[in-house]
């Protein structure tokens, strides 16, 4: 028996990726497409400008879009909603769905840093799901809100986790080179990015600095305790369609040789026994000098693997490496769907 | 009276920039164009594929290219040669010109780290010119070889210098996002860089790590003493024609507020009284969030200024900022020409 | 004595180019910057996102923007306004300025095809200025509206004119490959154009087909008579910042050898004796196989020359060639300014 | 029972596509990888720089590359070879394989226009296979050489064929906008194509003009008779990775309404009953204004369909439209493989 699911914000960039992730999904049946009042009432193919390289799934193309209202009949038989809402709308709409008994797996930033909202990367900190208890107590939800982090946070947290577990983290320094799809279809004008790059993404550095600490921290007595390391970040936009690249520098608490760090990342595979449909090996290591590259490597593991290369010594830090993530799959829609898959299999 | 000058490697990317820098130069008269045997004997316009956005200077287009031989008659009346040779050729050809009494201002990497070869950024360490004495003693040159650093080194050293002078340097961490022109016209295939970036530039990280230490160090008793700080680097290629961008993180020896660091960089203008033809304010600061950007800012100061923005606090380092350099002007041909201009005005 | 001029729509893409064209202009003094109510009252540098590769002229940066109202005091002493308004606003605002006695040199499409509005490319059909008489009679203007064509029309008309004059035109077929700056700064998302092209530009084919006929036609007894040839067009957007490229095929009425056509284009220089400040040789011919190219050739003649290459025989048409135009200079702001320059020198 | 096949020129751009097309192929077993002496003896993964977005098929990665010699043991049990050789090598090597009894399905241009070599697009002119008889008689081959056309020819011929069959062809005019992968991995430098396009591809216009006439012509009494229409072409390179776009203008012999032309193209599906593994609907029509676009549509039909849009009237020609082809699949490797599939099913 499949679980009925819906999407909030189904017509945008991440919404389209949710639709692709949920096509022929063995656990979930996509039955409700929520979007703005402007789109509601239209068929999906009329409501959205579809710009993926595969066609709209046929059963979705003709489906009518409904408003993102928790009490809309279309959402009645839905148990889980995936949210690709903009932050300002997520802030009011997601709690309404949680009150109405839905589990909201949200890619929006609005609720991520709330004191009772779990911020989860499935492979890294799924134990934080237990904060749902506190959230329900605090807020009187029958359902609940589970967020996943910002795209560029996911890329770093997944690679830092096995290093932290084996050698401890002291200092983390990251410079990102992020794809334009992260800003949405209209987010970056062609004039702004052809033969150019932009050394700024609003709010991104703050998100990476706070989210990584929350994710790599602990839950104790119903409270989040930040990870015990320092992290500084510089974010840049580059002319790449999909695929965030990060230059990561890490100082570990204990000594660690390059080969040991590679081994720790390579062996990191914590959920391989759960048979999650969207799961892929979280970290795929490349030994070539000039990899990972976004155009060539972003689809590794159906876009769900972080590809790591150039692990090497640094004069200041213990190690440095390059990590690549498909930002709208692993870094957005895929992260939410994988959270839901594990939650259903292990926690429901 | 102008000084006659020549170019070694006149047909390539940097050679073309030398020609542009030397057009109508008030101190130098370009009288000799040296290139490979394949080009020698042809007119310049026939010998080279000119791909600058301004036309070949008229007096150069019809000039005949000669081989890069120190005893070729065309070089007889030349006092200074600018070298844009590839490293392997520079290693043997530049010494021949130095023996023949020429001052070789070289953009090649071959001789930069030699124990008696000055590696100079005019505004940063022109006192190192005095190592020419040692070089002449050691090698029996009548002329001498003066190198300028790798393009990405120049960008970092110029911005680090005023910080070092005011607050001392402890740790420097840099991630570069470099333009494709740095690899030469054929260096990066379109297939490799469209919708893509490459997290590797052969030898670049090593150059930046060693060259910055030499430049920001001292000369004592005929020896170079490295700067007393640590530096780690990660280098990337991005789809930008011209303009290297660097995310720089600096830990100073003494405390420094962001405003003080901005002020130090803004006031850095050590050679303003020399009236050097190619000189521009070395550091131009931008206050906008999203600058510098290579397409918009690379031509600042005729391509000779480093443009700095986003100076701000960092959780680990004292400060972080973004620096942009026109890599084939400020980072290559312009660096050599400015070195020659100051040498002639102050040291000859 | 300079003539005071203003700009309508000063903050957008073409508005910025007008400002650059009018900087230090020997005939015109830019004294009024008109823009939307949202911008009015701000300094120019605060009102606009300036994205040219040269800085805002200093005297303009601090100038206060005013609303585009014909009776605003700032426009009182202005004799000429250059319009970069969007078509819908141009339709009502430009006539108000014409009524108020101003000569409106407009780059907007709104009025181009009106039966009494001249549509002028200075070098091609300045005799059409005489239609201003009819316009004033019809509309009771003290001033008048003079339009210039769509960017891609200008590129074609200039190259067709000398061929038409020498050999007559029968059939013209054009496929364009147009730069993204033609759509305005936000007009083409990066996601839409990286590793991509778009085979459609709304209204562009119709404009090229009607405008070329009007421009290359005659004025007889106060009426426009279309040129006596057929023209069919296909328009495409390609990932180029500035510079429209056109593959043009022409069947002439009389026989013409390739060399004769090249000669006709090369000798076309009708206004060389007027000393117009923005004038450059209208057509610059390149003999290399692989030219013109937008990045290398768009700035030819300060962006005012059409660069033509690959003139050759075709199995169906008499000749085919490639033409390149800097679309926001020659194809927009420069076209208006050149019209004004000739009007002042010859017709005022 | 599968037929053993080999590849000549297995390491290059088209060679890599052949490997992808032949992975898990139901009719063919890839058993021999031929490449230059430089590659021979290495494993495939060591011999080639693989730059496809999917990984090398596992059974191929470790396979040893052999020299392209017809008598090499590795080719002994091979019946069919697919050639991705450069033209100059194809000229001598392909005949040797044909003499040795192999059927050579070649993507190389060397033999295409020979008087006894069929130049075949499977869906368009497979009757030309009968010229193999003549070829064998002339040349004493036991095998034979079957070529497929240049990539940009295939795109045009497939769309012209149904129009020719229904309405007759009189005049064809095409301007191409071709992807950089057509020139091979190193064929177009990044410096040449970023923010740029190139109005020239060596030999391409001639190929399109001659090949289309041969393909759309007939075979009579052992001779090729050219199609009875005129065709003129202009070829351009644009910054797109994969996907050639063509603006096509057609004058038909008989009158034809736009809707009739659309219908003819849409119904064109001549080989649908053969169950060829690589076959897809040859022409897929899009009704949106702004399609086809290379990044979004090139993978239609696994890259084997031509996507056509914007079919509309033209003032000179009967119709004009935009056609898109995946140039390294439909336009190269896929064309050869499809030829082989039909030959085996129908002619062997």
PDB file of C-alpha atoms in Angstrom, chain C residues 160-304:
ATOM      1  CA  UNK C 160      21.367  45.906 -47.916  1.00  0.00           C
ATOM      2  CA  UNK C 161      21.421  49.590 -48.817  1.00  0.00           C
ATOM      3  CA  UNK C 162      24.598  49.644 -50.963  1.00  0.00           C
ATOM      4  CA  UNK C 163      23.554  46.386 -52.644  1.00  0.00           C
ATOM      5  CA  UNK C 164      20.129  47.817 -53.430  1.00  0.00           C
ATOM      6  CA  UNK C 165      21.618  51.028 -54.799  1.00  0.00           C
ATOM      7  CA  UNK C 166      23.986  49.211 -57.151  1.00  0.00           C
ATOM      8  CA  UNK C 167      22.130  46.034 -58.131  1.00  0.00           C
ATOM      9  CA  UNK C 168      18.552  46.270 -56.923  1.00  0.00           C
ATOM     10  CA  UNK C 169      16.933  43.962 -54.347  1.00  0.00           C
ATOM     11  CA  UNK C 170      14.613  41.118 -55.262  1.00  0.00           C
ATOM     12  CA  UNK C 171      14.633  38.648 -52.344  1.00  0.00           C
ATOM     13  CA  UNK C 172      16.148  38.872 -48.859  1.00  0.00           C
ATOM     14  CA  UNK C 173      16.357  35.965 -46.441  1.00  0.00           C
ATOM     15  CA  UNK C 174      17.840  36.379 -42.952  1.00  0.00           C
ATOM     16  CA  UNK C 175      18.434  34.145 -39.965  1.00  0.00           C
ATOM     17  CA  UNK C 176      19.517  36.055 -36.873  1.00  0.00           C
ATOM     18  CA  UNK C 177      21.540  34.925 -33.855  1.00  0.00           C
ATOM     19  CA  UNK C 178      20.927  37.665 -31.340  1.00  0.00           C
ATOM     20  CA  UNK C 179      22.621  38.634 -28.086  1.00  0.00           C
ATOM     21  CA  UNK C 180      20.802  38.524 -24.776  1.00  0.00           C
ATOM     22  CA  UNK C 181      21.358  42.202 -23.997  1.00  0.00           C
ATOM     23  CA  UNK C 182      18.681  42.922 -26.594  1.00  0.00           C
ATOM     24  CA  UNK C 183      16.088  41.623 -24.141  1.00  0.00           C
ATOM     25  CA  UNK C 184      17.170  43.931 -21.325  1.00  0.00           C
ATOM     26  CA  UNK C 185      19.121  43.034 -18.225  1.00  0.00           C
ATOM     27  CA  UNK C 186      16.494  40.673 -16.802  1.00  0.00           C
ATOM     28  CA  UNK C 187      15.109  39.594 -20.148  1.00  0.00           C
ATOM     29  CA  UNK C 188      16.727  36.185 -20.508  1.00  0.00           C
ATOM     30  CA  UNK C 189      17.297  34.014 -17.415  1.00  0.00           C
ATOM     31  CA  UNK C 190      20.679  32.356 -17.126  1.00  0.00           C
ATOM     32  CA  UNK C 191      18.868  29.005 -16.813  1.00  0.00           C
ATOM     33  CA  UNK C 192      17.294  29.656 -20.230  1.00  0.00           C
ATOM     34  CA  UNK C 193      20.461  30.385 -22.143  1.00  0.00           C
ATOM     35  CA  UNK C 194      23.484  28.568 -20.669  1.00  0.00           C
ATOM     36  CA  UNK C 195      24.330  25.586 -22.930  1.00  0.00           C
ATOM     37  CA  UNK C 196      21.262  26.554 -24.940  1.00  0.00           C
ATOM     38  CA  UNK C 197      19.694  28.818 -27.520  1.00  0.00           C
ATOM     39  CA  UNK C 198      16.105  29.900 -28.114  1.00  0.00           C
ATOM     40  CA  UNK C 199      14.612  29.854 -31.624  1.00  0.00           C
ATOM     41  CA  UNK C 200      12.176  32.665 -30.954  1.00  0.00           C
ATOM     42  CA  UNK C 201      12.068  36.370 -30.088  1.00  0.00           C
ATOM     43  CA  UNK C 202       8.570  37.751 -29.723  1.00  0.00           C
ATOM     44  CA  UNK C 203       7.587  40.142 -32.522  1.00  0.00           C
ATOM     45  CA  UNK C 204      11.127  40.333 -33.869  1.00  0.00           C
ATOM     46  CA  UNK C 205      10.533  38.654 -37.209  1.00  0.00           C
ATOM     47  CA  UNK C 206       7.530  40.849 -37.934  1.00  0.00           C
ATOM     48  CA  UNK C 207       9.518  43.972 -37.047  1.00  0.00           C
ATOM     49  CA  UNK C 208      12.380  43.014 -39.320  1.00  0.00           C
ATOM     50  CA  UNK C 209      10.043  42.207 -42.186  1.00  0.00           C
ATOM     51  CA  UNK C 210       8.038  45.449 -41.993  1.00  0.00           C
ATOM     52  CA  UNK C 211      10.753  47.863 -40.893  1.00  0.00           C
ATOM     53  CA  UNK C 212      13.256  46.917 -43.591  1.00  0.00           C
ATOM     54  CA  UNK C 213      10.620  47.541 -46.244  1.00  0.00           C
ATOM     55  CA  UNK C 214       9.770  50.973 -44.827  1.00  0.00           C
ATOM     56  CA  UNK C 215      13.405  52.064 -44.429  1.00  0.00           C
ATOM     57  CA  UNK C 216      14.524  50.870 -47.843  1.00  0.00           C
ATOM     58  CA  UNK C 217      11.441  52.408 -49.435  1.00  0.00           C
ATOM     59  CA  UNK C 218      10.665  55.970 -50.415  1.00  0.00           C
ATOM     60  CA  UNK C 219       8.697  58.984 -49.271  1.00  0.00           C
ATOM     61  CA  UNK C 220       6.401  60.332 -51.975  1.00  0.00           C
ATOM     62  CA  UNK C 221       3.846  63.095 -51.473  1.00  0.00           C
ATOM     63  CA  UNK C 222       3.824  62.658 -47.735  1.00  0.00           C
ATOM     64  CA  UNK C 223       3.457  58.904 -47.882  1.00  0.00           C
ATOM     65  CA  UNK C 224       5.823  56.041 -47.243  1.00  0.00           C
ATOM     66  CA  UNK C 225       6.182  53.617 -50.161  1.00  0.00           C
ATOM     67  CA  UNK C 226       7.627  50.231 -49.187  1.00  0.00           C
ATOM     68  CA  UNK C 227      10.744  48.916 -50.849  1.00  0.00           C
ATOM     69  CA  UNK C 228      10.046  46.691 -53.827  1.00  0.00           C
ATOM     70  CA  UNK C 229      11.452  43.391 -52.588  1.00  0.00           C
ATOM     71  CA  UNK C 230      10.418  40.427 -50.465  1.00  0.00           C
ATOM     72  CA  UNK C 231      12.001  39.620 -47.131  1.00  0.00           C
ATOM     73  CA  UNK C 232      11.639  36.576 -44.849  1.00  0.00           C
ATOM     74  CA  UNK C 233      13.279  36.205 -41.467  1.00  0.00           C
ATOM     75  CA  UNK C 234      13.943  33.669 -38.704  1.00  0.00           C
ATOM     76  CA  UNK C 235      15.116  35.014 -35.314  1.00  0.00           C
ATOM     77  CA  UNK C 236      17.121  33.223 -32.639  1.00  0.00           C
ATOM     78  CA  UNK C 237      18.621  34.085 -29.269  1.00  0.00           C
ATOM     79  CA  UNK C 238      22.124  32.808 -28.523  1.00  0.00           C
ATOM     80  CA  UNK C 239      24.343  32.972 -25.406  1.00  0.00           C
ATOM     81  CA  UNK C 240      26.253  36.102 -26.341  1.00  0.00           C
ATOM     82  CA  UNK C 241      26.275  39.250 -24.173  1.00  0.00           C
ATOM     83  CA  UNK C 242      26.416  41.900 -26.896  1.00  0.00           C
ATOM     84  CA  UNK C 243      26.431  41.571 -30.679  1.00  0.00           C
ATOM     85  CA  UNK C 244      23.757  40.375 -33.086  1.00  0.00           C
ATOM     86  CA  UNK C 245      24.967  38.124 -35.896  1.00  0.00           C
ATOM     87  CA  UNK C 246      22.935  37.652 -39.079  1.00  0.00           C
ATOM     88  CA  UNK C 247      23.227  35.138 -41.906  1.00  0.00           C
ATOM     89  CA  UNK C 248      21.936  37.155 -44.845  1.00  0.00           C
ATOM     90  CA  UNK C 249      21.019  35.818 -48.315  1.00  0.00           C
ATOM     91  CA  UNK C 250      20.245  38.311 -51.095  1.00  0.00           C
ATOM     92  CA  UNK C 251      18.928  37.909 -54.630  1.00  0.00           C
ATOM     93  CA  UNK C 252      19.602  41.065 -56.583  1.00  0.00           C
ATOM     94  CA  UNK C 253      17.599  42.372 -59.498  1.00  0.00           C
ATOM     95  CA  UNK C 254      20.654  42.651 -61.688  1.00  0.00           C
ATOM     96  CA  UNK C 255      23.570  40.272 -61.826  1.00  0.00           C
ATOM     97  CA  UNK C 256      26.345  40.935 -59.372  1.00  0.00           C
ATOM     98  CA  UNK C 257      29.679  39.240 -58.760  1.00  0.00           C
ATOM     99  CA  UNK C 258      30.856  38.646 -55.190  1.00  0.00           C
ATOM    100  CA  UNK C 259      33.702  41.105 -55.692  1.00  0.00           C
ATOM    101  CA  UNK C 260      31.288  43.795 -56.880  1.00  0.00           C
ATOM    102  CA  UNK C 261      29.111  43.320 -53.840  1.00  0.00           C
ATOM    103  CA  UNK C 262      32.109  43.542 -51.514  1.00  0.00           C
ATOM    104  CA  UNK C 263      33.193  46.709 -53.278  1.00  0.00           C
ATOM    105  CA  UNK C 264      29.736  48.256 -52.994  1.00  0.00           C
ATOM    106  CA  UNK C 265      29.611  47.595 -49.270  1.00  0.00           C
ATOM    107  CA  UNK C 266      33.166  48.733 -48.699  1.00  0.00           C
ATOM    108  CA  UNK C 267      32.643  52.027 -50.514  1.00  0.00           C
ATOM    109  CA  UNK C 268      29.403  52.803 -48.714  1.00  0.00           C
ATOM    110  CA  UNK C 269      30.270  55.849 -46.634  1.00  0.00           C
ATOM    111  CA  UNK C 270      27.609  58.466 -47.352  1.00  0.00           C
ATOM    112  CA  UNK C 271      28.013  60.768 -44.366  1.00  0.00           C
ATOM    113  CA  UNK C 272      31.760  60.935 -44.072  1.00  0.00           C
ATOM    114  CA  UNK C 273      31.785  64.648 -44.804  1.00  0.00           C
ATOM    115  CA  UNK C 274      29.402  65.688 -42.031  1.00  0.00           C
ATOM    116  CA  UNK C 275      31.840  65.203 -39.140  1.00  0.00           C
ATOM    117  CA  UNK C 276      29.204  63.612 -36.993  1.00  0.00           C
ATOM    118  CA  UNK C 277      30.721  62.796 -33.585  1.00  0.00           C
ATOM    119  CA  UNK C 278      29.250  59.282 -33.373  1.00  0.00           C
ATOM    120  CA  UNK C 279      29.857  58.388 -37.002  1.00  0.00           C
ATOM    121  CA  UNK C 280      32.094  55.497 -38.014  1.00  0.00           C
ATOM    122  CA  UNK C 281      32.490  53.739 -41.351  1.00  0.00           C
ATOM    123  CA  UNK C 282      29.084  52.028 -41.594  1.00  0.00           C
ATOM    124  CA  UNK C 283      30.400  48.725 -42.959  1.00  0.00           C
ATOM    125  CA  UNK C 284      33.773  47.235 -42.144  1.00  0.00           C
ATOM    126  CA  UNK C 285      34.662  44.163 -44.209  1.00  0.00           C
ATOM    127  CA  UNK C 286      36.730  41.275 -42.892  1.00  0.00           C
ATOM    128  CA  UNK C 287      38.383  38.817 -45.210  1.00  0.00           C
ATOM    129  CA  UNK C 288      39.067  36.006 -42.723  1.00  0.00           C
ATOM    130  CA  UNK C 289      36.953  32.867 -43.015  1.00  0.00           C
ATOM    131  CA  UNK C 290      35.812  32.920 -39.423  1.00  0.00           C
ATOM    132  CA  UNK C 291      34.869  36.555 -38.915  1.00  0.00           C
ATOM    133  CA  UNK C 292      32.923  38.522 -37.816  1.00  0.00           C
ATOM    134  CA  UNK C 293      32.650  37.163 -34.282  1.00  0.00           C
ATOM    135  CA  UNK C 294      30.654  39.053 -31.665  1.00  0.00           C
ATOM    136  CA  UNK C 295      33.187  39.015 -28.819  1.00  0.00           C
ATOM    137  CA  UNK C 296      36.085  40.072 -31.021  1.00  0.00           C
ATOM    138  CA  UNK C 297      34.425  42.461 -33.471  1.00  0.00           C
ATOM    139  CA  UNK C 298      31.448  44.137 -31.784  1.00  0.00           C
ATOM    140  CA  UNK C 299      33.417  47.197 -30.713  1.00  0.00           C
ATOM    141  CA  UNK C 300      34.634  48.001 -34.237  1.00  0.00           C
ATOM    142  CA  UNK C 301      34.193  51.722 -34.885  1.00  0.00           C
ATOM    143  CA  UNK C 302      33.344  52.257 -31.209  1.00  0.00           C
ATOM    144  CA  UNK C 303      30.480  49.851 -31.713  1.00  0.00           C
ATOM    145  CA  UNK C 304      29.030  51.881 -34.607  1.00  0.00           C
TER     146      UNK C 304
END
